[in-house]
XYZ file of C-alpha atoms in Angstrom:
245
model
C 76.204 154.732 74.905
C 72.577 154.549 74.561
C 70.588 151.703 72.743
C 73.538 148.969 73.434
C 72.439 146.120 71.270
C 74.173 142.606 70.016
C 72.630 140.181 67.727
C 73.871 136.705 67.875
C 74.331 135.448 64.368
C 71.101 133.168 63.122
C 72.135 130.557 60.395
C 69.667 128.870 58.169
C 68.116 126.079 60.189
C 70.036 122.649 59.592
C 67.892 120.963 61.607
C 68.176 120.132 65.242
C 67.913 122.351 68.513
C 70.951 124.676 67.647
C 70.085 126.847 70.784
C 70.483 124.079 73.114
C 73.812 122.913 71.463
C 75.131 126.674 72.191
C 74.208 126.365 75.931
C 76.993 125.067 77.727
C 76.318 122.251 79.950
C 75.166 122.728 83.710
C 76.577 120.842 86.635
C 75.287 121.870 89.851
C 78.217 120.400 91.592
C 81.059 122.533 89.798
C 81.070 126.120 90.931
C 80.461 128.863 88.164
C 84.019 129.971 87.659
C 85.502 126.271 87.605
C 82.804 125.503 85.005
C 84.020 128.534 83.027
C 87.783 127.822 83.329
C 86.762 124.132 81.844
C 84.487 125.324 79.177
C 87.365 127.741 78.007
C 89.959 125.358 78.372
C 87.815 122.935 76.070
C 86.984 125.463 73.357
C 90.571 126.989 73.405
C 91.631 123.553 72.267
C 89.086 122.691 69.877
C 89.504 126.260 68.123
C 93.080 126.267 68.126
C 93.487 122.830 66.468
C 91.049 123.593 63.728
C 92.064 124.459 60.062
C 89.941 127.679 60.510
C 92.326 128.767 63.067
C 95.382 128.403 60.838
C 93.333 130.431 58.334
C 92.703 133.133 60.924
C 96.577 133.447 61.497
C 97.295 133.634 58.184
C 94.725 136.576 57.561
C 96.218 138.342 60.928
C 99.515 138.183 59.805
C 98.484 139.386 56.461
C 96.756 142.592 57.356
C 98.882 143.428 60.685
C 101.907 143.702 57.973
C 100.212 146.079 55.962
C 101.991 149.671 55.833
C 98.787 151.080 56.477
C 97.912 149.241 59.860
C 97.331 151.385 62.895
C 99.034 149.632 65.635
C 96.499 149.213 68.721
C 97.621 150.127 72.031
C 94.186 148.748 73.794
C 91.451 146.616 72.719
C 87.562 147.346 73.527
C 85.467 144.375 73.007
C 81.601 144.780 72.951
C 78.654 142.513 72.924
C 80.294 139.010 73.513
C 77.508 137.909 75.575
C 77.518 136.142 78.570
C 80.241 133.217 79.121
C 78.178 131.863 81.980
C 75.428 130.063 79.622
C 76.724 130.683 75.865
C 79.219 128.498 74.136
C 79.623 131.344 71.269
C 80.556 133.949 73.787
C 83.316 131.400 74.940
C 84.329 130.854 71.353
C 84.820 134.789 70.822
C 86.769 134.941 74.286
C 89.309 132.420 72.639
C 89.868 134.689 69.585
C 90.151 137.316 72.047
C 92.893 136.025 73.750
C 94.670 135.286 70.621
C 94.551 139.026 69.206
C 95.790 140.148 72.899
C 98.663 137.806 72.371
C 99.481 138.578 69.023
C 99.029 142.456 69.333
C 101.175 142.204 72.627
C 98.280 144.064 74.544
C 98.519 144.304 78.273
C 95.690 142.789 79.907
C 95.077 146.125 81.680
C 94.694 147.713 78.321
C 91.791 145.242 77.522
C 88.179 146.089 78.631
C 84.578 144.344 77.667
C 81.474 145.292 78.233
C 78.071 143.617 77.309
C 75.069 144.540 79.506
C 73.854 140.641 79.392
C 76.950 139.721 81.274
C 76.432 138.251 85.005
C 78.552 138.879 88.237
C 80.009 135.376 87.400
C 81.098 136.868 83.962
C 82.806 140.075 85.289
C 84.607 138.053 88.028
C 85.725 135.829 85.203
C 87.378 138.355 83.044
C 88.625 140.376 86.024
C 90.835 137.176 86.742
C 92.962 137.272 83.433
C 93.668 141.255 84.333
C 90.909 142.505 82.011
C 88.846 145.514 82.778
C 84.855 145.037 83.093
C 83.397 148.534 81.799
C 80.673 149.406 84.612
C 78.980 152.204 82.360
C 78.204 151.905 78.745
C 78.382 155.819 78.916
C 82.319 155.344 79.643
C 83.164 153.223 77.060
C 84.882 155.376 74.479
C 85.623 158.461 76.874
C 89.337 157.667 76.640
C 89.801 157.388 72.837
C 93.067 159.348 72.313
C 95.284 156.150 71.145
C 95.238 153.519 68.627
C 92.158 151.106 69.440
C 91.203 147.811 68.213
C 87.478 147.220 68.437
C 86.148 143.740 68.938
C 82.596 143.437 68.043
C 81.331 140.167 66.682
C 77.685 140.016 65.749
C 76.527 143.256 67.067
C 73.485 145.209 66.046
C 74.099 147.712 63.498
C 72.674 150.388 65.996
C 75.960 149.737 67.910
C 78.337 149.850 65.181
C 76.784 153.451 64.087
C 77.076 154.505 67.973
C 80.613 153.483 68.144
C 81.895 154.673 64.608
C 80.200 158.372 65.944
C 82.437 157.992 68.966
C 85.345 158.633 66.682
C 84.019 160.395 63.728
C 86.725 162.815 62.919
C 89.892 162.969 60.808
C 92.205 162.682 63.485
C 90.309 159.709 65.474
C 88.810 157.353 62.605
C 92.313 156.326 61.552
C 93.080 155.136 65.258
C 90.282 152.589 65.088
C 90.632 148.906 63.569
C 87.152 147.129 63.742
C 86.906 143.298 63.862
C 83.336 142.977 63.715
C 80.646 141.947 61.214
C 81.189 142.711 57.552
C 79.375 146.111 57.475
C 78.922 145.835 53.678
C 76.077 143.342 54.527
C 74.416 145.995 56.754
C 75.216 148.823 54.030
C 73.785 146.695 51.476
C 70.424 146.495 53.214
C 69.896 150.127 54.241
C 66.280 151.062 53.046
C 66.603 154.803 53.007
C 69.451 155.540 50.278
C 68.767 159.320 50.807
C 69.937 159.183 54.231
C 73.707 157.875 54.160
C 74.892 156.352 57.411
C 78.126 156.382 59.036
C 78.503 152.596 58.325
C 78.157 153.473 54.703
C 80.477 156.078 54.927
C 83.012 154.355 56.553
C 83.065 151.420 53.939
C 83.588 154.359 51.261
C 86.995 154.541 52.342
C 88.113 151.589 54.717
C 90.265 148.748 54.258
C 88.467 145.300 54.805
C 89.805 141.752 55.339
C 87.323 138.862 55.791
C 88.337 135.891 58.210
C 87.895 132.479 56.820
C 84.710 131.074 56.642
C 84.311 128.940 59.661
C 83.262 125.429 59.738
C 79.491 124.502 60.758
C 80.594 124.037 64.455
C 81.861 127.492 64.617
C 79.660 129.520 62.243
C 77.441 130.743 65.187
C 80.672 132.411 67.036
C 82.478 133.638 63.557
C 80.448 133.514 60.619
C 80.908 136.841 58.310
C 83.794 138.607 60.587
C 85.907 140.945 58.832
C 88.779 143.405 59.876
C 88.182 147.039 58.727
C 89.802 150.313 59.228
C 90.470 153.567 57.530
C 94.225 154.439 56.786
C 95.399 157.474 57.971
C 96.482 159.232 54.882
C 93.088 158.555 53.274
C 91.217 160.201 56.845
C 93.338 163.400 56.167
C 91.983 164.107 52.713
C 88.577 163.421 53.237
C 86.522 166.918 53.026
C 84.057 168.184 55.570
C 81.012 166.826 54.327
C 82.432 163.285 54.623
C 82.531 164.080 58.534
C 79.169 165.267 58.841
C 77.147 162.854 60.753
C 73.988 163.449 59.362
């Protein structure tokens, strides 16, 4: 997949050095794997004890109980960043763990990719049994089953490329996206004459926003939303809809 990009959420400044705040503390006496394990354990406790997480659980229960819900058989996580030096990435990994548990997905059916990941990052996720995708061109080659796409705070170009990989009547309805609220991208589209796949997707998709996160989680989870096109809608969309131009 060419042009892989992801973009960290950048809130309005509230003072202080937020970048340093999101970096994991460095202790040269602790090896990288132990450092990541400790960071994940700590952030897991913080997040799961928050009121925000309770709201996430409620939203998730509501979404998966829908008659239109396409039960995923695998998860692809894109653009989480490097766990080695970014707390936001670790936070997003905590939510991924919850999604895997909630959907009862086997670890070997969970794949991750981000070009900024280090060898330490790759080894870290592999110890959980997850697959790290080595080549971006092979991300969506096996897209013949219901897929949960976890793409927090990715660039619009990546959302477009990802949707393009599933852009047919028989495949689009097999995808659930948990990523940025795509309506925010569509509303900012400058060229109204050239309708993007994001805009087309929004026309017929179901959407459920996650709760607004508190300040200490805003960089990790702000503006995230469940989005998918129910199969019944996909079947009666005309040929013009499936034109990628």
